[in-house]
Coordinates of C-alpha atoms in Angstrom, one line a residue:
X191 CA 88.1 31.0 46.2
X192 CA 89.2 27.6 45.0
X193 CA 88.8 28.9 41.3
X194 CA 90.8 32.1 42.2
X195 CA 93.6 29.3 43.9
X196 CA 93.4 27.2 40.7
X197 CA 94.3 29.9 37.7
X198 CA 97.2 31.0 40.5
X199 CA 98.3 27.4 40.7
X200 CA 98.3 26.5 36.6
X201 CA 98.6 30.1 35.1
X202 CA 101.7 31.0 38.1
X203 CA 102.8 28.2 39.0
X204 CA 102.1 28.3 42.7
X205 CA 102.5 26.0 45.3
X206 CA 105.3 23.8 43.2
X207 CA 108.1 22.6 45.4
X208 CA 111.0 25.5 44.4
X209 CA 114.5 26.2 45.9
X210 CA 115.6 28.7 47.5
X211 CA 117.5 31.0 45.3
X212 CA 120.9 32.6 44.9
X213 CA 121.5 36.3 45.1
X214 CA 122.2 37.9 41.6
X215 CA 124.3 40.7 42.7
X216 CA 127.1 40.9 45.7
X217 CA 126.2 42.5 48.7
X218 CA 128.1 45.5 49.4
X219 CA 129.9 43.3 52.9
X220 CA 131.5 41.1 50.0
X221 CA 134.6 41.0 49.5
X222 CA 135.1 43.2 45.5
X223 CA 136.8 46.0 44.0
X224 CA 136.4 47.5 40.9
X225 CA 133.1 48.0 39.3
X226 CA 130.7 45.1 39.2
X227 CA 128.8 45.0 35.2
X228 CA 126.8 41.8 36.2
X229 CA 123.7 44.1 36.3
X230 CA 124.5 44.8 33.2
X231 CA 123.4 41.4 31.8
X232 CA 120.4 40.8 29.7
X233 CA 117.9 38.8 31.3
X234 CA 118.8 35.0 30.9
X235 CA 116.7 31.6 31.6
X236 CA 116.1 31.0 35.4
X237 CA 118.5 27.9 36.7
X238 CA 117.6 26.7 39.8
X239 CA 115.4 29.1 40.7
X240 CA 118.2 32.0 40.9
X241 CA 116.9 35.8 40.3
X242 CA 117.7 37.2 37.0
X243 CA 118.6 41.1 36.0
X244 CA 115.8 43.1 35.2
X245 CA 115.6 43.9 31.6
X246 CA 114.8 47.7 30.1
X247 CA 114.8 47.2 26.1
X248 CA 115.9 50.3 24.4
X249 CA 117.4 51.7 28.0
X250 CA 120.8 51.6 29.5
X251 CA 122.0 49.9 32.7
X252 CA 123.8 52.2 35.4
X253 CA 127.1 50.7 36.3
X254 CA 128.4 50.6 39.6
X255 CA 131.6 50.4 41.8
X256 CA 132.6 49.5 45.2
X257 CA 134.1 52.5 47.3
X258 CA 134.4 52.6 50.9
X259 CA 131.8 49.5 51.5
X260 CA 128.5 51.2 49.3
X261 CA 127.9 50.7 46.1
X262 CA 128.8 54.1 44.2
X263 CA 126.6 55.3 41.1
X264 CA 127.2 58.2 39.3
X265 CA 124.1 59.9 37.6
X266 CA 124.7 63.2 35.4
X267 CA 121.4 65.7 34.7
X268 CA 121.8 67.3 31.3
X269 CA 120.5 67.9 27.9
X270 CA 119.6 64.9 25.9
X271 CA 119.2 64.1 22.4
X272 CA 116.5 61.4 21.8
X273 CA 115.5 59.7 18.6
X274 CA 112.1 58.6 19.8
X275 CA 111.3 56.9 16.1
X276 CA 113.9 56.9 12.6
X277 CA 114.3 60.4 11.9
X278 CA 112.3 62.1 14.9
X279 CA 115.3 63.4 17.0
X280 CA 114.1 65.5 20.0
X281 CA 115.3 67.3 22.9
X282 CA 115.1 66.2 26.3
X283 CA 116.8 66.4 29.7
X284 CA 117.1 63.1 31.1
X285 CA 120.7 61.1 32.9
X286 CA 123.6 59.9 31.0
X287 CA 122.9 60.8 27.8
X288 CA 119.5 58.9 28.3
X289 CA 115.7 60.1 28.4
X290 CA 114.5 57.9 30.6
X291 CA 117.9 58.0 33.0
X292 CA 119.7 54.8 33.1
X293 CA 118.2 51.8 35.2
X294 CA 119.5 51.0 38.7
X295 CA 119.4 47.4 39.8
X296 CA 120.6 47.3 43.9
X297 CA 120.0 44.5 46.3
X298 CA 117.9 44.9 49.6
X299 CA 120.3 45.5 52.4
X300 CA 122.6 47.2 50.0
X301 CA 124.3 50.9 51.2
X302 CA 124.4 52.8 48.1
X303 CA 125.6 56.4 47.1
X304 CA 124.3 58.4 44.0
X305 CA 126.7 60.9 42.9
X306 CA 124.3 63.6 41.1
X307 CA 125.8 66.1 38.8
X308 CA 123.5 68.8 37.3
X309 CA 124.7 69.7 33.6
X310 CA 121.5 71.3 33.1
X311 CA 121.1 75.6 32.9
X312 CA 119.1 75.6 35.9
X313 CA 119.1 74.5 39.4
X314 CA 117.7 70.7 39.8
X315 CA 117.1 67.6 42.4
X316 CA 116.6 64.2 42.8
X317 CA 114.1 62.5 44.9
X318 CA 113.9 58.7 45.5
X319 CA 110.3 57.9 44.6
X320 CA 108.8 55.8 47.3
X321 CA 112.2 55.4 49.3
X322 CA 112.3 55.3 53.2
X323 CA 115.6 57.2 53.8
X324 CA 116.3 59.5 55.8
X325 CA 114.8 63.4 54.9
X326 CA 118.4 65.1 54.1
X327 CA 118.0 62.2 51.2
X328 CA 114.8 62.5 49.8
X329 CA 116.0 65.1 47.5
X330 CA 112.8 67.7 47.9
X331 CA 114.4 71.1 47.1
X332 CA 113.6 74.0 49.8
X333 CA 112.6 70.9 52.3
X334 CA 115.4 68.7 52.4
X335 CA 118.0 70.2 50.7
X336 CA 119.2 73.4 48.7
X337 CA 118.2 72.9 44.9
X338 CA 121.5 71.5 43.0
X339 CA 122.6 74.4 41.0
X340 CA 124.0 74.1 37.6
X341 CA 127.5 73.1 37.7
X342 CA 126.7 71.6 40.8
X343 CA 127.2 68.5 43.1
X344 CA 125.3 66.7 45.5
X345 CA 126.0 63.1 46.9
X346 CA 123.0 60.9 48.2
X347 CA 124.1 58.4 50.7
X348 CA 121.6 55.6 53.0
X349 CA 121.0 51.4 53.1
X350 CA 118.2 50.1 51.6
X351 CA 115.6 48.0 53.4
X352 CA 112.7 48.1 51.0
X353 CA 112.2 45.1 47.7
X354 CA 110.5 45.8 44.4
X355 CA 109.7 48.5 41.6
X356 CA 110.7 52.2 42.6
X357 CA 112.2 55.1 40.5
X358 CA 114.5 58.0 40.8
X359 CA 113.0 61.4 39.2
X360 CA 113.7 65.5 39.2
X361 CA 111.5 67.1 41.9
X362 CA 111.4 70.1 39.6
X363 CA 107.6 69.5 38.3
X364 CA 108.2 70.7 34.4
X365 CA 112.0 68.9 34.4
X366 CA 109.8 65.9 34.5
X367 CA 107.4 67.0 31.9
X368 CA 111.3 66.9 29.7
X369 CA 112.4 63.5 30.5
X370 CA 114.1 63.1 34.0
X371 CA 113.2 59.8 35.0
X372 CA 115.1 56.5 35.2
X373 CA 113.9 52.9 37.1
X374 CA 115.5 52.1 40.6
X375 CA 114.7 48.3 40.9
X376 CA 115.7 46.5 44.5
X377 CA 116.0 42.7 44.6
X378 CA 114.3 41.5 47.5
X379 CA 116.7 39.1 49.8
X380 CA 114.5 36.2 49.6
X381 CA 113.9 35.8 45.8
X382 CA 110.0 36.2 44.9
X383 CA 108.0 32.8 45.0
X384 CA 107.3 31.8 42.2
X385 CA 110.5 33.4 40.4
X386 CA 110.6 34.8 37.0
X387 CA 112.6 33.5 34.3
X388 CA 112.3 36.8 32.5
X389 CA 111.9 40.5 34.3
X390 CA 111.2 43.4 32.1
X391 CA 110.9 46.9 33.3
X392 CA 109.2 49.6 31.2
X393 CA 109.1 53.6 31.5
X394 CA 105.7 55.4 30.4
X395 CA 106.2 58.7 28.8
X396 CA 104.2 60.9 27.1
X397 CA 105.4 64.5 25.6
X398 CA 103.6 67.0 23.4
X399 CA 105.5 68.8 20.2
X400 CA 104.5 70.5 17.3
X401 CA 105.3 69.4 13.6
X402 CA 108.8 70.8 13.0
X403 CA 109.2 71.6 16.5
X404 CA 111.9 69.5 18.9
X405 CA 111.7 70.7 22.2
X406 CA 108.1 69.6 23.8
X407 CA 105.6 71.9 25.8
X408 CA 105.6 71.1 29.0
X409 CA 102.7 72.9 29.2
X410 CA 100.8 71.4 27.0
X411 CA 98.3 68.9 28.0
X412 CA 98.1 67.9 24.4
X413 CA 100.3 65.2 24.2
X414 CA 101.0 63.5 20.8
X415 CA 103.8 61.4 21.3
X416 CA 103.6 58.7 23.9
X417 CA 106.6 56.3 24.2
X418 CA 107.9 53.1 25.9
X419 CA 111.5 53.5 27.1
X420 CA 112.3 56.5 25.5
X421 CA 110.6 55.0 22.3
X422 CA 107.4 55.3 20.3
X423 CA 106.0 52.7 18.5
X424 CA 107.0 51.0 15.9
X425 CA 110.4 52.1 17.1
X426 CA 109.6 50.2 20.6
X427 CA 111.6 47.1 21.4
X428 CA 109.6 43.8 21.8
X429 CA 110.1 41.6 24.8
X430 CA 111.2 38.5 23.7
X431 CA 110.7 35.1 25.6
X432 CA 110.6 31.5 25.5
X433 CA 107.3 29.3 25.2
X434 CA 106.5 28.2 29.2
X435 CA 108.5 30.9 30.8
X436 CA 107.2 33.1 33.9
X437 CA 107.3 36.9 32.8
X438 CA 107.3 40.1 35.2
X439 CA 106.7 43.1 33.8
X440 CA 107.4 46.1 35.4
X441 CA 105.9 49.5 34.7
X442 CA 106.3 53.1 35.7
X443 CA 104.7 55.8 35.2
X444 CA 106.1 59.6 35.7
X445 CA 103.6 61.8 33.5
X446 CA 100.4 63.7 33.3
X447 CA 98.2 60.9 32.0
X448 CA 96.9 57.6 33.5
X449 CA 97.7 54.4 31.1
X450 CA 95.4 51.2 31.3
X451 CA 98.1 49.0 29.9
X452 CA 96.9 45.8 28.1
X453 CA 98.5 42.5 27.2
X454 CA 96.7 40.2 24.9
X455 CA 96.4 36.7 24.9
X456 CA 97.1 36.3 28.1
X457 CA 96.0 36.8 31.7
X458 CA 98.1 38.0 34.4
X459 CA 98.3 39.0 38.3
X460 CA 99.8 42.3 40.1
X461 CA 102.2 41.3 42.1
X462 CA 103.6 44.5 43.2
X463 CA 103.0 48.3 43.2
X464 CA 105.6 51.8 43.9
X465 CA 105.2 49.9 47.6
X466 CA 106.7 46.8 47.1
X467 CA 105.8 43.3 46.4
X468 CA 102.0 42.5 47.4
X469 CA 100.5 39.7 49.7
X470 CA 99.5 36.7 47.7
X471 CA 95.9 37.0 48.6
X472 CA 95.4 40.5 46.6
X473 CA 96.1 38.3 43.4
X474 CA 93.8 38.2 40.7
X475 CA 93.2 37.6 37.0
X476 CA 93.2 40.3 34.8
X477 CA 94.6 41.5 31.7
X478 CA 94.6 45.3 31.8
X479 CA 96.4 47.3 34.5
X480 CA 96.1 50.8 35.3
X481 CA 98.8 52.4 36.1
X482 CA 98.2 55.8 37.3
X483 CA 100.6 58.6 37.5
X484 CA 103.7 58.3 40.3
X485 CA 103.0 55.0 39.9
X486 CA 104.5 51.6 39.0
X487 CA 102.7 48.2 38.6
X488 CA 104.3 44.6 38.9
X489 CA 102.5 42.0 36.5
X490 CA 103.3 38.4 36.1
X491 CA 102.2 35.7 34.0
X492 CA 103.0 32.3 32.2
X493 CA 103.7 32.7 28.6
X494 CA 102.2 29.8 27.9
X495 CA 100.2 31.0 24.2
X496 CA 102.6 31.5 21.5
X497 CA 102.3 34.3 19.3
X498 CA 103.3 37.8 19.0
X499 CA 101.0 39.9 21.5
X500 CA 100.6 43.2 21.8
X501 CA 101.6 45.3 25.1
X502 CA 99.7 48.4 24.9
X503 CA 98.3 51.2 26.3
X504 CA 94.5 50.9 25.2
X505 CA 93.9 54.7 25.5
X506 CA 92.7 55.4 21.6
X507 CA 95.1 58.7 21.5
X508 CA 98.2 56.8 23.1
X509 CA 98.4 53.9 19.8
X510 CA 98.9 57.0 17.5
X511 CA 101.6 59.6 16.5
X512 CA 102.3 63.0 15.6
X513 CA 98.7 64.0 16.3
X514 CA 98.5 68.1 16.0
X515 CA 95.6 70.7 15.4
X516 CA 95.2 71.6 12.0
X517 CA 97.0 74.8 11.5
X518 CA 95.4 76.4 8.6
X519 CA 93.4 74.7 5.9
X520 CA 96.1 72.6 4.9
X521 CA 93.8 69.2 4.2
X522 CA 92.8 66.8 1.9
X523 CA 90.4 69.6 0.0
X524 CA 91.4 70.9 -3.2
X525 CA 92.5 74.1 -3.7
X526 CA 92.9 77.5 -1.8
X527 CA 90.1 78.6 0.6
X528 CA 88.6 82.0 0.0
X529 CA 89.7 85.1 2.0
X530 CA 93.0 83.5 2.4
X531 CA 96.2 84.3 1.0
X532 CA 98.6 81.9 -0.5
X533 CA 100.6 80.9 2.0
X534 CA 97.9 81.1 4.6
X535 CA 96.4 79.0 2.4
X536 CA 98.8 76.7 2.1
X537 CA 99.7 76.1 5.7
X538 CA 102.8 78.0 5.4
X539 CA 104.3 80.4 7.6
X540 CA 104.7 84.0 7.1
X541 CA 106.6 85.4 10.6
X542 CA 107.4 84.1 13.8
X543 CA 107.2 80.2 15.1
X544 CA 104.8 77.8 15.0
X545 CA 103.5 78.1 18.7
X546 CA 103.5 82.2 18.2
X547 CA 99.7 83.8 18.7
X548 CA 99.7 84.7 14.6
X549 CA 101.1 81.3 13.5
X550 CA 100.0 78.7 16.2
X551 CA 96.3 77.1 17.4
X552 CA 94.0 80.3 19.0
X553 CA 91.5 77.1 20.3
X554 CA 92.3 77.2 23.6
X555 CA 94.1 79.9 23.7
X556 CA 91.4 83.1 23.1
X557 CA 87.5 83.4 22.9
X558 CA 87.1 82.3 19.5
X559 CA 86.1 85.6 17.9
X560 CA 89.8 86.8 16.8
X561 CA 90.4 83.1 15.5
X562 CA 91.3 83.9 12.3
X563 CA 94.1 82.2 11.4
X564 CA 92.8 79.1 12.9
X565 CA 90.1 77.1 10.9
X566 CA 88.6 73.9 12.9
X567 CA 87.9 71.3 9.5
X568 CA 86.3 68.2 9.9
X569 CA 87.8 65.3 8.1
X570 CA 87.2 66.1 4.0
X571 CA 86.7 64.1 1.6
X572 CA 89.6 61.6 0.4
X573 CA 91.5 62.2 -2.8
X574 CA 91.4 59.2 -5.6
X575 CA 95.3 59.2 -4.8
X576 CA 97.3 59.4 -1.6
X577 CA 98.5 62.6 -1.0
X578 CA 102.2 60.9 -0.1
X579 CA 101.9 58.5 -3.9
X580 CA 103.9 60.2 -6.4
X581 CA 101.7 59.5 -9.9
X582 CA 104.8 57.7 -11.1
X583 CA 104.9 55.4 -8.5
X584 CA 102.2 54.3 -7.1
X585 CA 102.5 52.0 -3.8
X586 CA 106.5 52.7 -3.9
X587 CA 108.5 53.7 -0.8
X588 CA 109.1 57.0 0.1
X589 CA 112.2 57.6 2.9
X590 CA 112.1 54.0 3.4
X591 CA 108.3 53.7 4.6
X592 CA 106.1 51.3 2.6
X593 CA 103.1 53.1 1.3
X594 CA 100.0 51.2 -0.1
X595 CA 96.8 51.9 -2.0
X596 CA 94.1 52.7 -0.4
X597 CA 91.5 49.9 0.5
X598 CA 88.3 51.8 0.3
X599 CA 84.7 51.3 -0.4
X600 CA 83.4 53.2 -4.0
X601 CA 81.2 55.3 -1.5
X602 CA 83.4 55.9 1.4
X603 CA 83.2 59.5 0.9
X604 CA 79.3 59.6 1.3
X605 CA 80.0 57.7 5.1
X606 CA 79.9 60.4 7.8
X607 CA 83.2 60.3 9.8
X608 CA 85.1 58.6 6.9
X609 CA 88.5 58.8 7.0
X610 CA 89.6 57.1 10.3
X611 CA 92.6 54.9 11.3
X612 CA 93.1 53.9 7.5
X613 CA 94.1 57.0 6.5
X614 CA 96.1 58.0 10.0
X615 CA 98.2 55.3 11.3
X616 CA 97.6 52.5 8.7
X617 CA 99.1 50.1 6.4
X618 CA 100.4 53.8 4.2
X619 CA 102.8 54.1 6.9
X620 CA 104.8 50.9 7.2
X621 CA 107.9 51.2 8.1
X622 CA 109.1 47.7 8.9
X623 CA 113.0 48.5 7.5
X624 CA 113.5 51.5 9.7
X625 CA 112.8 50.2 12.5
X626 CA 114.9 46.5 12.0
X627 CA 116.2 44.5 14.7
X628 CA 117.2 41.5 16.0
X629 CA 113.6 41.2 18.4
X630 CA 111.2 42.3 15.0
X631 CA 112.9 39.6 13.1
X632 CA 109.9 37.4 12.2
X633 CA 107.3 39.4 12.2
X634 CA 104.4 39.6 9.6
X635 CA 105.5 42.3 6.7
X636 CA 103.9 45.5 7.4
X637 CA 103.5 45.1 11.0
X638 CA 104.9 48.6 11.7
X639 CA 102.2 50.4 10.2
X640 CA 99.9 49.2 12.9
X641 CA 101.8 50.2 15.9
X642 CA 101.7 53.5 16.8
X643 CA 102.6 55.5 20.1
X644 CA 102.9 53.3 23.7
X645 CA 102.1 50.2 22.0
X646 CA 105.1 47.0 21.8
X647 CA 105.1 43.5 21.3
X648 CA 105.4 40.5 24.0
X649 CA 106.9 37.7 21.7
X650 CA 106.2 34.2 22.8
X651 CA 108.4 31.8 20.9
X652 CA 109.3 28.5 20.4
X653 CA 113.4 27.4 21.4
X654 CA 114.1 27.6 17.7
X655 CA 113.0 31.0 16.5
X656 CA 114.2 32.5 20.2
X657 CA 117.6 30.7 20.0
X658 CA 117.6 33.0 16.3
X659 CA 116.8 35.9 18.0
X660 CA 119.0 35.7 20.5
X661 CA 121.6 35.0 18.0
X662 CA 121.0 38.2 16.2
X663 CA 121.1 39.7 18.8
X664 CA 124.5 38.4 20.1
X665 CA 126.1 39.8 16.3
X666 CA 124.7 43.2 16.3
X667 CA 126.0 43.7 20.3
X668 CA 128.9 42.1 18.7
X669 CA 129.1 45.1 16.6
X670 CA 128.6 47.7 19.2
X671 CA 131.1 47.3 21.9
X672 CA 129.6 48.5 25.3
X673 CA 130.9 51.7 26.7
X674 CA 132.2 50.9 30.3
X675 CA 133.5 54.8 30.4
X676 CA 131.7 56.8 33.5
X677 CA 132.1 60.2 33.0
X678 CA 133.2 61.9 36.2
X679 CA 134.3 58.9 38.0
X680 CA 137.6 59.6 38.6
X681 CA 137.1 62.8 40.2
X682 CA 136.7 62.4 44.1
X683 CA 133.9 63.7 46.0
X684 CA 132.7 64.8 49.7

């Protein structure tokens, strides 16, 4: 016990003297008009133990106005366009032109109403994940409430009693296979003890498309791309924070998979799960959480090792991209199998789409015997050259991803299982100049071609090099003015 009460004390910061807080947002009883942005604040340094804005990299914040004493958000189910990594543009249905939604930051106490606007071709509805409102509100279609049908309105209205890390998602099961979820965080009225200087929420997604293909299979229980916020990896946003500060974390999870999400360099405690904040005497040190599905975990820690630290899903499938079955013997072998054609032979297709019984994988999908236009090929053995290195220009950049030689034994070949990860999702694919930003700036060259899938960074810095990256930061916002535009607003409702 007293070991358990001395990492809490040093690693947390327990048991010092603190203040009581300010509230970060107005309570809908204040006196305002107009819509309040402050939610829409990065995270900034705690001052006197206030509670700071939670913080989704890579994810928009929902603004909110002040009509007839509730706070009024407006949330719009449609088709969304998402560019998960450079160049990988797919489509999903999530809110506001986002996949995950938008996050909603409220107070406890607060009376809110959601106006929810389906844009989508088929009926939908919203459910309040781990909400305690009333059951006209929960948003359970053929329970609760008529399904909202396309083209169609429906305005959730109740006061919030509850604190922590909840989310908002379709209760259409395959709508949230597309995308529909967003983060619904309520500030507590009595700030946590110890506060946070920095709060991060993060979204777990995982989706499963074919090569070529945009739209995913929600059917599929194959899934190849896994993102954080809407983003795969190295196209994920890295949390950036001072040396010394206290860091929550909060995740959520909406898929088909369970993700044991792992921070290095540190240990941390849970501090709250899809219930709400948890009593002190469930906290313990650990460093990988699992977050299971429909759920969302709270972890806290003192950033007190400096470094760049990965924050990363430690399934082996969930740090890669892009994985597929082999459709035809399209490989590393040389030349054209027998008993195949030419463009069989080559991977190409002849008629129809990818997925289609005469194109697509028969594993899985027949008893084996008719597979014939399926072959299952082990790994074969590597070329001297890399199949992406033109002969003229070896190690050069190809669509602005860094491609180097191969670092290989003379008899790698001869090594049962060989290649692996150097050939998959390694240095050949570095991509460090797609994916700049302000928070990569400073990281080792060729970082990118080692993070892969729902993998990010937690970036501990020093004042110096997070003053710069704040900076940078500052200029390219600079750049991009922030839409305040809420489409629909205007119009009045029930």
């Amino acid at each position: 016990m007293k070991n358990r009460r001395d990492f809490l004390r040093n690693t947390l910061g327990l048991g010092a003297g603190l203040a009581a807080a300010p509230r970060l947002f107005a309570t809908s009883n204040e006196s305002r008009t107009g819509m309040d942005m402050k939610q829409l604040s990065h995270a900034t340094r705690r001052s006197s133990g206030e509670v700071v804005s939670v913080e989704t990299p890579d994810v928009p914040q929902l603004p909110w106005r002040l009509e007839g004493g509730a706070k009024e958000f407006h949330l719009i189910a449609e088709p969304v366009k998402q560019e998960i990594i450079p160049g990988r543009v797919i489509d999903l249905w999530g809110y506001n032109g986002s996949a995950p939604g938008p996050t909603i930051q409220v107070n406890e106490g607060d009376h809110v109403r959601i106006i929810v606007d389906n844009h989508l071709p088929e009926a939908t509805s919203m459910h309040w994940h781990g909400f305690e409102v009333p059951v006209e509100m929960d948003g359970s279609p053929g329970s609760s409430q008529n399904p909202i049908p396309p083209g169609g309105r429906f305005v959730y209205e109740f006061t919030l009693h509850q604190e922590g890390t909840y989310f908002y998602h379709s209760h259409m099961a395959m709508q949230e296979m597309m995308g529909m979820i967003g983060a619904f965080i309520m500030h507590p009225r009595e700030p946590y003890r110890p506060p946070a200087d920095k709060d991060f929420a993060i979204i777990l997604q995982e989706y499963a498309i074919l090569p070529n293909i945009a739209v995913p299979n929600s059917m599929n229980m194959e899934f190849n791309w896994l993102t954080l916020n809407g983003k795969a990896g190295p196209a994920t946003t890295p949390l950036i924070v001072r040396h010394g500060e206290r860091v929550r974390i909060r995740l959520v999870n909406l898929g088909m998979d369970h993700h044991p999400i792992h921070l290095h360099g540190h240990q941390f405690v849970i501090t709250g799960t899809e219930g709400g904040r948890q009593p002190e005497s469930t906290w313990g040190p650990g460093n990988t959480v699992l977050v299971g599905v429909a759920q969302s975990r709270d972890i806290e820690f003192v950033a007190n090792n400096p470094g760049d630290w990965m924050l990363h899903c430690h399934l082996p499938h969930h740090m890669m991209n892009q994985m597929s079955s082999n459709v035809g013997p399209m490989t590393r072998r040389n030349g054209i199998p027998a008993g195949l054609d030419m463009e069989r032979g080559m991977g190409m297709l002849r008629q129809g789409n990818a997925t289609s019984e005469e194109n697509g994988s028969s594993l899985g999908r027949g008893m084996g015997v008719g597979s014939t236009f399926e072959q299952p090929l082990s790994n074969s053995p590597l070329k001297t050259k890399s199949p992406m290195e033109h002969q003229d220009m070896p190690g050069a950049q190809h669509e602005g991803m860094q491609m180097g030689k191969p670092e290989v034994s003379k008899d790698a070949n001869s090594v049962p299982g060989f290649p692996q990860d150097a050939f998959m999702e390694g240095p050949m694919m570095a991509m460090d100049q797609m994916v700049d930003k302000p928070e990569n700036f400073g990281l080792r060259p060729g970082w990118s071609g080692f993070v892969a899938g729902m993998m990010t960074f937690v970036r501990v810095l020093p004042q110096d090099k997070y003053d710069q990256i704040m900076e940078l930061r500052r200029k390219r916002q600079g750049n991009k003015p922030m839409n305040m535009d809420m489409p629909g607003m205007e119009h009045k409702h029930e």
